[in-house]
Tab-separated table of C-alpha atoms in Angstrom:
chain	number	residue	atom	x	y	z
A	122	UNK	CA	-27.490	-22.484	-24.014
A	123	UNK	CA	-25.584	-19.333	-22.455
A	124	UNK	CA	-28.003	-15.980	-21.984
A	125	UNK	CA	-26.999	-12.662	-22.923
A	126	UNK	CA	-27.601	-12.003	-19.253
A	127	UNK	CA	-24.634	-14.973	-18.624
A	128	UNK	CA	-22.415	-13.484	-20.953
A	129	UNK	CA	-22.461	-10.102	-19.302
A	130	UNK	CA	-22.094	-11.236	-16.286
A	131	UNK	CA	-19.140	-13.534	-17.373
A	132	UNK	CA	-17.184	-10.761	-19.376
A	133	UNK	CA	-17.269	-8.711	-15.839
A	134	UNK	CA	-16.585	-11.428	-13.598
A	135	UNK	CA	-13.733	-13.533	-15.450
A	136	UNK	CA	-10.705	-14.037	-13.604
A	137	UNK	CA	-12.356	-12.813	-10.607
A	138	UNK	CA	-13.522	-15.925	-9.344
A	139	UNK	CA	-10.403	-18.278	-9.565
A	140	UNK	CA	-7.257	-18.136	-8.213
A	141	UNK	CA	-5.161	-17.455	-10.685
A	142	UNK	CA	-6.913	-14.647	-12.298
A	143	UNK	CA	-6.713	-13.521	-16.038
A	144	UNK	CA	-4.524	-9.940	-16.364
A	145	UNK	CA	-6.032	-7.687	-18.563
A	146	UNK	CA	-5.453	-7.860	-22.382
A	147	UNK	CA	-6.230	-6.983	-25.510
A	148	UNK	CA	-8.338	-9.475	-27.374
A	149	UNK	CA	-10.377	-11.297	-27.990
A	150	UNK	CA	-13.678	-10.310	-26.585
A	151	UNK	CA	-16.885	-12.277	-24.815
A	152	UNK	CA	-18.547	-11.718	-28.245
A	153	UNK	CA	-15.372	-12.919	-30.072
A	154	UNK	CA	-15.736	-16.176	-27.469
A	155	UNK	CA	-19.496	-16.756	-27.204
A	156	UNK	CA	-20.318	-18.737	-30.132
A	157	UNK	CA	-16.765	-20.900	-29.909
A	158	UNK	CA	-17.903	-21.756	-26.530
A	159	UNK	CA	-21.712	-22.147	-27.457
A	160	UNK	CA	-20.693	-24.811	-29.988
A	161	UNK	CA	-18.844	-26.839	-27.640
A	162	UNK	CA	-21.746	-27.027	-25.211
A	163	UNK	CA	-23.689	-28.579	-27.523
A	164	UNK	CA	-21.568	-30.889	-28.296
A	165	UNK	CA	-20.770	-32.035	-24.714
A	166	UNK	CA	-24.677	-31.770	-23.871
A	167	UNK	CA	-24.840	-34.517	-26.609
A	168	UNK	CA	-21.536	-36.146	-25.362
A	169	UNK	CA	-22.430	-36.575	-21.579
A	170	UNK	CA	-23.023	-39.829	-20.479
A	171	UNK	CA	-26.568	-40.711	-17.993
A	172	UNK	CA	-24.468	-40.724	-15.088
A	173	UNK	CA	-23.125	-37.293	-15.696
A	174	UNK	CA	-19.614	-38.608	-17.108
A	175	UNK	CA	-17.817	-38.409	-20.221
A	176	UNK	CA	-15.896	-41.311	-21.312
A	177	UNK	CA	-16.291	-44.238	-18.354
A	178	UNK	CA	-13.484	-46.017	-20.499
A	179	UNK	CA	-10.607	-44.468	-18.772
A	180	UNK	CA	-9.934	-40.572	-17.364
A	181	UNK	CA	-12.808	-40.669	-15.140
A	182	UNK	CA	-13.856	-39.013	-12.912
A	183	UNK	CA	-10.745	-36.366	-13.836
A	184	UNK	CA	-12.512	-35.905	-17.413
A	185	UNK	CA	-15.122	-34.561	-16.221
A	186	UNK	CA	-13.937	-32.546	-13.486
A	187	UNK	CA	-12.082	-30.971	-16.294
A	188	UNK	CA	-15.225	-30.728	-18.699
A	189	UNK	CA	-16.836	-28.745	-15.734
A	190	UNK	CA	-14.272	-26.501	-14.870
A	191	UNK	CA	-13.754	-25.394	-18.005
A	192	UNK	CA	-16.985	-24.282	-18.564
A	193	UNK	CA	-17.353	-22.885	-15.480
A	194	UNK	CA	-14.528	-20.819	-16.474
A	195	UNK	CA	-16.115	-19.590	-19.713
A	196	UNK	CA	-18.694	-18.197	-17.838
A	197	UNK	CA	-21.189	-21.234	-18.185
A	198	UNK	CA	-23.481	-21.166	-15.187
A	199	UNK	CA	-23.599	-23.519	-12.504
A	200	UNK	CA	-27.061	-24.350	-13.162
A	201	UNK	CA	-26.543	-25.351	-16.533
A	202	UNK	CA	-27.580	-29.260	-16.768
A	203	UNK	CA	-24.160	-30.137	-18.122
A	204	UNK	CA	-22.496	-29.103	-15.186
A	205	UNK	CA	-25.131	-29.799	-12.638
A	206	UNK	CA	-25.056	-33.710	-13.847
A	207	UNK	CA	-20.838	-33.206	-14.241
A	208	UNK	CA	-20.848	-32.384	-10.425
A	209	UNK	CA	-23.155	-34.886	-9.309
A	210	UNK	CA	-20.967	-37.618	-10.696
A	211	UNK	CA	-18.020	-36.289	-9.128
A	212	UNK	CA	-19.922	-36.273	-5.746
A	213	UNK	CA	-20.324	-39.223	-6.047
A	214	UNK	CA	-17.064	-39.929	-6.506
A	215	UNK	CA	-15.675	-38.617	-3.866
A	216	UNK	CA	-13.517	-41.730	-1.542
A	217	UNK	CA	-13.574	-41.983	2.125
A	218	UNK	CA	-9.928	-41.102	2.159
A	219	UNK	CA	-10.868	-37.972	0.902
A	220	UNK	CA	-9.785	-38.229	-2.619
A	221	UNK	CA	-11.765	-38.231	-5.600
A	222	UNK	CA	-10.868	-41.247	-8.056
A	223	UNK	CA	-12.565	-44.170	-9.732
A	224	UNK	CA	-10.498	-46.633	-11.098
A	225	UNK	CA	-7.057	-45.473	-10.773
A	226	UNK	CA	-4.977	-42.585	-10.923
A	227	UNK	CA	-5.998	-41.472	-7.796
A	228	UNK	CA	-3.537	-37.947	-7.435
A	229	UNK	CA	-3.996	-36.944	-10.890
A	230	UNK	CA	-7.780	-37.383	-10.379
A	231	UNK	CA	-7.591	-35.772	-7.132
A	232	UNK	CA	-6.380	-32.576	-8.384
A	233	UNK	CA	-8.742	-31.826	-11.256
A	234	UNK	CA	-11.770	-32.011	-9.269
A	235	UNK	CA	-10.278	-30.391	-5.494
A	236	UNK	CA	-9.677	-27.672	-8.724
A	237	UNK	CA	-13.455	-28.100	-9.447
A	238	UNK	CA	-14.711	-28.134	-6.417
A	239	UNK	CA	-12.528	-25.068	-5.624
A	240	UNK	CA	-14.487	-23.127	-8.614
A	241	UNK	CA	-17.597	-24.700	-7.060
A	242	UNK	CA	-17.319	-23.472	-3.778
A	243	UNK	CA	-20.230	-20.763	-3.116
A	244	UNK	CA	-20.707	-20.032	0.223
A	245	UNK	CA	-18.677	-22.630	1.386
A	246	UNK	CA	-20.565	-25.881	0.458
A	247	UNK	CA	-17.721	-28.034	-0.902
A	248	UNK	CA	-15.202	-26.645	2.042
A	249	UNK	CA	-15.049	-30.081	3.707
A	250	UNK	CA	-14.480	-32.091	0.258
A	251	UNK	CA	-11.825	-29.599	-0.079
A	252	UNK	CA	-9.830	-29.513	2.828
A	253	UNK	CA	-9.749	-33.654	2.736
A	254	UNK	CA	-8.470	-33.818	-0.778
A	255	UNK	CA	-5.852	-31.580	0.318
A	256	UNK	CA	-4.856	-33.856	2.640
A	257	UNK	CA	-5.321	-37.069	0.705
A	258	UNK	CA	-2.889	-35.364	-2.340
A	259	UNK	CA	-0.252	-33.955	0.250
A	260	UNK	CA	-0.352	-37.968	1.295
A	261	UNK	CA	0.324	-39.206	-2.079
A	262	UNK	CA	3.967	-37.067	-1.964
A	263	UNK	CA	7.012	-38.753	-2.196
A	264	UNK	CA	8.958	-37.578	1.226
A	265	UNK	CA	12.171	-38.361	3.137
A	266	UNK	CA	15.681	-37.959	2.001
A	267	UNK	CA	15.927	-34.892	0.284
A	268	UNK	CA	19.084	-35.635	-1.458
A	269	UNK	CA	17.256	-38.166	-3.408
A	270	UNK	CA	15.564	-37.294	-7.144
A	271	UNK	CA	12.202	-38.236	-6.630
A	272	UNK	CA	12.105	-35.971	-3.730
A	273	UNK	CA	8.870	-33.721	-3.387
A	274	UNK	CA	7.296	-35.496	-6.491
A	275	UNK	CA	4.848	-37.104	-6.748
A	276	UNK	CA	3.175	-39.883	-9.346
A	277	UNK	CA	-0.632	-40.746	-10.410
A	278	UNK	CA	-1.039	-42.415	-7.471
A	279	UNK	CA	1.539	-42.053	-4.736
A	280	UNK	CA	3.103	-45.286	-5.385
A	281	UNK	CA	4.594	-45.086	-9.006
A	282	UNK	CA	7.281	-42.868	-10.071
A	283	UNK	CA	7.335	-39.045	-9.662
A	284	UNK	CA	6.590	-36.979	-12.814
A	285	UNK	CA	6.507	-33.407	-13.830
A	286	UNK	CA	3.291	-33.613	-15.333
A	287	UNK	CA	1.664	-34.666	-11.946
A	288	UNK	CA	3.890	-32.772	-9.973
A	289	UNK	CA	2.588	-29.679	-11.351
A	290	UNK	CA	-0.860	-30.309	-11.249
A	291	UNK	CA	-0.649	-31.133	-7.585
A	292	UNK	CA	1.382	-28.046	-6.726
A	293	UNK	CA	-1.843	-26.131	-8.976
A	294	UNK	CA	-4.357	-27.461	-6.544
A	295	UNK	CA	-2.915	-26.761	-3.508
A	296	UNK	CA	-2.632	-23.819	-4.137
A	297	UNK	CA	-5.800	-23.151	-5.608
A	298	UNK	CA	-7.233	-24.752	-2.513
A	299	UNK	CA	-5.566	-22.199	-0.304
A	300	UNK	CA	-2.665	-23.611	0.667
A	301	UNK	CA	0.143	-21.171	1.383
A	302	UNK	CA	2.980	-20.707	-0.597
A	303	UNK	CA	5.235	-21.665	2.321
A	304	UNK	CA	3.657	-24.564	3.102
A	305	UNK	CA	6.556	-27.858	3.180
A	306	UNK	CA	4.440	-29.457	0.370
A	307	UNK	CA	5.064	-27.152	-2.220
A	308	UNK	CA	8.359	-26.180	-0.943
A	309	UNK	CA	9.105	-29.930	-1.363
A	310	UNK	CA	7.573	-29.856	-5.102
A	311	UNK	CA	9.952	-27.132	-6.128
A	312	UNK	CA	12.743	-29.122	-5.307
A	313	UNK	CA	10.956	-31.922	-7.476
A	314	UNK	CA	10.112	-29.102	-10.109
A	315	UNK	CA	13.602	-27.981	-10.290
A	316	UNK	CA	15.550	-30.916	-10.518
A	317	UNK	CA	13.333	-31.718	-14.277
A	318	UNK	CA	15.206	-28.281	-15.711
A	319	UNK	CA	17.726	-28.529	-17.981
A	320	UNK	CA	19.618	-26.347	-16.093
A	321	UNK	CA	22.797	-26.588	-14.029
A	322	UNK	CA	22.324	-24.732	-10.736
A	323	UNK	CA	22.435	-25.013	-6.629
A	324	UNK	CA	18.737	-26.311	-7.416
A	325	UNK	CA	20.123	-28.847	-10.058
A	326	UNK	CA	22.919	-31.075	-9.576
A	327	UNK	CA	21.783	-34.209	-11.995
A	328	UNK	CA	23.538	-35.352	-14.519
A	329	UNK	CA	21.671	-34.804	-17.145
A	330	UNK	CA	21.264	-31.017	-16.587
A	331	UNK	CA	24.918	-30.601	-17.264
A	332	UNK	CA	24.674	-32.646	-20.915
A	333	UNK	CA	21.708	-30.060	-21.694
A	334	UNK	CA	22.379	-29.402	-25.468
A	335	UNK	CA	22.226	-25.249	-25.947
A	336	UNK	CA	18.319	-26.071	-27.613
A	337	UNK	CA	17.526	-27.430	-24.461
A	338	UNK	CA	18.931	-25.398	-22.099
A	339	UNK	CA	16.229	-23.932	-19.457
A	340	UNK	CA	13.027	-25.672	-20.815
A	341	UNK	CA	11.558	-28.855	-18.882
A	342	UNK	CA	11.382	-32.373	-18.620
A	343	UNK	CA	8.870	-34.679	-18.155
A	344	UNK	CA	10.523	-37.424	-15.790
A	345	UNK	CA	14.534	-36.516	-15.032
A	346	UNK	CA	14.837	-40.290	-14.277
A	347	UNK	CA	15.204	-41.125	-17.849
A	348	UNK	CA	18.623	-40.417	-17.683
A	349	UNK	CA	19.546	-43.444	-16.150
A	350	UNK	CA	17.341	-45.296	-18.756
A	351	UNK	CA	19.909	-45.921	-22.002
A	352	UNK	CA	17.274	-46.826	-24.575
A	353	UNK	CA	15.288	-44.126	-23.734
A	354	UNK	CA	13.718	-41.743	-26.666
A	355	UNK	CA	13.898	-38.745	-24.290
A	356	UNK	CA	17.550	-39.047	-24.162
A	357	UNK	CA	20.023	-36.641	-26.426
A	358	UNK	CA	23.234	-38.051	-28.135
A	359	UNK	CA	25.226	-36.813	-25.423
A	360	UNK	CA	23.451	-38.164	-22.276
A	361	UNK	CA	20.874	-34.842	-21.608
A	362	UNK	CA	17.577	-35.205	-21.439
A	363	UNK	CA	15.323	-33.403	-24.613
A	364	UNK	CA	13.005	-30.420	-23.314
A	365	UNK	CA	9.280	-30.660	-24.194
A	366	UNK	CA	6.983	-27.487	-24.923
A	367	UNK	CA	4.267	-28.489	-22.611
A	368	UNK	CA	6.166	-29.723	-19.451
A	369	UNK	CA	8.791	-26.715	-19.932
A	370	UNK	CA	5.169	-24.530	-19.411
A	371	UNK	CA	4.023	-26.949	-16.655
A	372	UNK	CA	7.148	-26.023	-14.069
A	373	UNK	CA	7.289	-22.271	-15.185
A	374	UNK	CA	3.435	-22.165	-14.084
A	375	UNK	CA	4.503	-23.709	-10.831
A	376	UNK	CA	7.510	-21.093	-10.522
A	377	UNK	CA	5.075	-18.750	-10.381
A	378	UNK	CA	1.743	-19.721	-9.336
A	379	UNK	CA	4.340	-20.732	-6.019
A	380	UNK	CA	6.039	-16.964	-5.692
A	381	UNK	CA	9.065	-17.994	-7.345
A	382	UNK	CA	10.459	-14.401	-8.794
A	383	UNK	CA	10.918	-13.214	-12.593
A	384	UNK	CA	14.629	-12.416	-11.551
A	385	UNK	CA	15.311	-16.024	-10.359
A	386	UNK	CA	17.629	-17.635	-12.531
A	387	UNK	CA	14.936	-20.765	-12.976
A	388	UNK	CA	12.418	-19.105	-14.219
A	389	UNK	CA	14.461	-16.610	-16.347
A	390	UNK	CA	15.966	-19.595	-18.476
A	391	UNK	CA	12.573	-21.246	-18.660
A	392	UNK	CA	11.124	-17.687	-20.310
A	393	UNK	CA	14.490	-18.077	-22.401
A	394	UNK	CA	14.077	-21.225	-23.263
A	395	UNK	CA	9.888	-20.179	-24.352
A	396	UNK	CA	11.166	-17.241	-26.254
A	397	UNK	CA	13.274	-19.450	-28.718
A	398	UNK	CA	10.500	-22.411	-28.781
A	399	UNK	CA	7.352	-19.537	-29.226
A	400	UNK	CA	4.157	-21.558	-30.584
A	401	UNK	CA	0.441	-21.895	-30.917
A	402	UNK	CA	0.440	-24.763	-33.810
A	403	UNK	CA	2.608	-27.016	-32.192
A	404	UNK	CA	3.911	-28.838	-29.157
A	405	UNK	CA	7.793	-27.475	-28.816
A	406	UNK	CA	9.930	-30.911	-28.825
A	407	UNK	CA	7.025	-32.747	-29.630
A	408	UNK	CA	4.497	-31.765	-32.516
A	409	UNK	CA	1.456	-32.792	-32.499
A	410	UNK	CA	1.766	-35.158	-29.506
A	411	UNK	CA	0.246	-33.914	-26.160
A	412	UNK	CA	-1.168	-30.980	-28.259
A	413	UNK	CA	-4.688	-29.622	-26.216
A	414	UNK	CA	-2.428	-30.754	-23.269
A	415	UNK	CA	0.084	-28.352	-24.302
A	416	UNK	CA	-2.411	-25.778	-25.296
A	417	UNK	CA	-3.865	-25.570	-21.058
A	418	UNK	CA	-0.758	-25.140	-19.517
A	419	UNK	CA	0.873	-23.160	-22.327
A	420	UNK	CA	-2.433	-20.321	-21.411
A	421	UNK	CA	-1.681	-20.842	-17.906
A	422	UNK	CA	1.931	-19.799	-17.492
A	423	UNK	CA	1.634	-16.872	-20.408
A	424	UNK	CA	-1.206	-15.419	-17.994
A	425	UNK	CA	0.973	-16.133	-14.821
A	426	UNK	CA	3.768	-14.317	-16.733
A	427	UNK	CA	1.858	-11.116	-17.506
A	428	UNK	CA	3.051	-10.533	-20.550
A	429	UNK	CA	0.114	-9.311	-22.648
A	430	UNK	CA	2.410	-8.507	-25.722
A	431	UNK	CA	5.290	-11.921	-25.687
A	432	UNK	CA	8.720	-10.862	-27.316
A	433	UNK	CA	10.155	-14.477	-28.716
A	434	UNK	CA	13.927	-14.336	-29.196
A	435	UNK	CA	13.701	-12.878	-32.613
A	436	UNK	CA	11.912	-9.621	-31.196
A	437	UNK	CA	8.308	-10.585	-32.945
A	438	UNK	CA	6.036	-9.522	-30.694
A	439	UNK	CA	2.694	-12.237	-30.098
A	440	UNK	CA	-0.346	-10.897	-28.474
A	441	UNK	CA	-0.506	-14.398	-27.499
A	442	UNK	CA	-4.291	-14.949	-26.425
A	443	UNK	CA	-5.444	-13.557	-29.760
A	444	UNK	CA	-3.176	-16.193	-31.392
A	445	UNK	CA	-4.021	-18.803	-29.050
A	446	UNK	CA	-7.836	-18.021	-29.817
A	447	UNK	CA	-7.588	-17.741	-33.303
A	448	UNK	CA	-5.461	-21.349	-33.791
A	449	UNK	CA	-8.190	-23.438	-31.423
A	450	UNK	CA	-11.044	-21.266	-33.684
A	451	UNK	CA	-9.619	-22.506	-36.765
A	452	UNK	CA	-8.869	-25.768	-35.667
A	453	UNK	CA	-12.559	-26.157	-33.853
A	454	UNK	CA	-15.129	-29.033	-35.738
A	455	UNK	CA	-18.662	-28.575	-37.095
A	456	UNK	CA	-19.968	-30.331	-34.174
A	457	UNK	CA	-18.123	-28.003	-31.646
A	458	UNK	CA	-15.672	-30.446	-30.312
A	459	UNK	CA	-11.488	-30.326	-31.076
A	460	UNK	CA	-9.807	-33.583	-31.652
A	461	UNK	CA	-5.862	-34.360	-31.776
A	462	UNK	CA	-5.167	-36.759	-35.238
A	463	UNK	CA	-2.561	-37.699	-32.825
A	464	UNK	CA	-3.943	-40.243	-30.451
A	465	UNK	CA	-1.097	-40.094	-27.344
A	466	UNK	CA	-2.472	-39.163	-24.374
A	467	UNK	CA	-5.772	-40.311	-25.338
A	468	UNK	CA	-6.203	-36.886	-27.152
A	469	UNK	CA	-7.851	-38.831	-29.660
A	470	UNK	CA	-10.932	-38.333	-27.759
A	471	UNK	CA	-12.929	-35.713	-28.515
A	472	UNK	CA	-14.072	-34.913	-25.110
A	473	UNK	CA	-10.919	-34.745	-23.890
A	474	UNK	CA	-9.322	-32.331	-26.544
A	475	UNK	CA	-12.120	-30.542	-26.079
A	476	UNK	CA	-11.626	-29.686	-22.559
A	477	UNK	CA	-8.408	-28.538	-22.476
A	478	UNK	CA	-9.303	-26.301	-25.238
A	479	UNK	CA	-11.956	-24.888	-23.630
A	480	UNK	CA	-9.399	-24.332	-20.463
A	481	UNK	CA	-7.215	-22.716	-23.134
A	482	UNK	CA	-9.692	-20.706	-24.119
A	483	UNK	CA	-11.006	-20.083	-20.440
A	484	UNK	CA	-7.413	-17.620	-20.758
A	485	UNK	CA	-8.035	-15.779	-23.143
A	486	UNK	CA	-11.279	-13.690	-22.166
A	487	UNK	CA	-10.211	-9.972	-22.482
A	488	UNK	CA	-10.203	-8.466	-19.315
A	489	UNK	CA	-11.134	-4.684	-18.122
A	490	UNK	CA	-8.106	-3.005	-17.412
């Protein structure tokens, strides 16, 4: 288990040490976290697999580049035997193409564990393993004709359809990974990112963005293609496309985790858009479904935003990582772990909930101001 030593030196050093850096805040503190956390070591100690895996059924090895960096982010030490047996396994994972995938779903696999690695990377060791996952996910992007939707995005593994959910992920670990801002592959994302808003613009000429019903105005969707698809749940009475909570997060984090502005019209009707759909119990246009999913990216884009204190559209003021905290707390098992009753997404497995949860939480660490 975590030392008081490892605590101290975690409450001084979080947000330091990643890329996207935690602002400071008001609550709630390394004690307030330490025995949340705690708990949920023990239960992945008990939950790790011989090999250093989690669940070899399917997810893997992006499971458990997620278990790792999650802990890593809550101040768990590198030397811990969870993670030291997490990142074996992924080393071993690692493909001559310079991706790092088992079984399938080679981007989204690529981009939790370049992520990993990235959060690894003392004194350089993992700068090779880096540098040729970048170029293995920049690969996997769909490219050409810029006129067409799919444009910039990319799927789980370069081949299948574009979606936001992978698009974002990739545009997070490039990024992370040091790839500027300008680069053309996350100039070409943006394009991708921007044509899933419900919102009519010069970045958004699709149909469906001009049937956006006023409740789904600025928020996100997961693949704008399902506009063409008539039997398709996602689609509104009129022919728009339904916003989701989680994905409407996903493209404002990659708004501004690329330099897109607060004053750009994009990301000013996504903040809209989060203002009126405000929530730490459910996932906004879909419940329970895609909940702990909901609950990573949701931390994410609140701490790109900087707002420590969130005004939703009815002026209530949320000090949002308190409320975050206090809802995964609360909803937190005897045996450490979180588990959606929801099984979509495969969030029916512990480990997995229990990850993003911990990334959640990884957010939330008050910071010295």
């Amino acid at each position: 288990m975590l030392t008081r030593r490892d605590w101290m030196k975690a409450a001084a050093a979080t947000g330091a040490a990643t890329a996207f850096p935690c602002r400071a805040l008001a609550a709630p503190t390394p004690d307030d976290i330490k025995p949340v956390v705690e708990k949920a070591l023990g239960y992945l100690k008990g939950a790790q697999q011989p090999g250093g895996d989690f669940f070899a059924k399917a997810g893997e090895p992006g499971l458990t580049a997620l278990v790792v960096s999650s802990l890593l982010r809550n101040g768990v030490p590198a030397d811990n035997p969870v993670v030291t047996k997490g990142v074996a396994y992924l080393e071993k994972n690692v493909q001559q193409d310079g991706g790092v995938y088992g079984r399938g779903q080679a981007n989204y696999m690529t981009n939790l564990a370049l992520m990993t690695f990235k959060e690894l990377n003392a004194g350089g060791k993992y700068d090779k393993v880096i540098a040729n996952a970048v170029k293995f996910v920049k690969g996997l992007q769909t490219d050409g004709d810029d006129k067409k939707l799919d444009h910039g995005g990319v799927g789980y593994d370069g081949k299948s359809r574009p979606d936001l959910s992978n698009t974002h992920f990739m545009v997070e670990a490039l990024l992370a990974a040091g790839v500027s801002k300008d680069d053309p592959s996350i100039k070409k994302a943006l394009v991708y990112v921007s044509r899933c808003q419900n919102l009519r613009s010069e970045f958004n000429d699709q149909p469906f963005a001009a049937k956006a019903a006023e409740g789904d105005a600025g928020g996100f969707v997961y693949n704008p293609a399902d506009q063409d698809k008539g039997d398709s749940p996602k689609r509104t009475g009129e022919g728009g496309l339904r916003s989701e909570g989680a994905m409407t997060y996903a493209g404002l984090k990659s708004f501004l985790y690329a330099g897109v502005g607060k004053d750009d019209p994009r990301v000013k009707a996504a903040v809209a858009w989060v203002r009126k759909n405000y929530s730490v119990t459910e996932n906004p246009g879909q419940k329970d479904s895609g909940l702990f999913y909901y609950y990573g990216t949701f931390a994410k884009a609140m701490d790109a935003l900087g707002e420590d204190e969130f005004a939703d559209a009815k002026g209530t003021k949320h000090d949002w990582r308190q409320e975050l905290f206090d809802q995964l707390k609360k909803t937190q098992k005897a045996d450490g772990s979180w588990v959606n009753a929801n099984n979509a997404f495969l969030e029916g497995v512990p480990v997995l909930a229990t990850a993003f949860a911990l990334l959640a939480i990884s957010y939330c660490h008050k910071a010295k101001k």
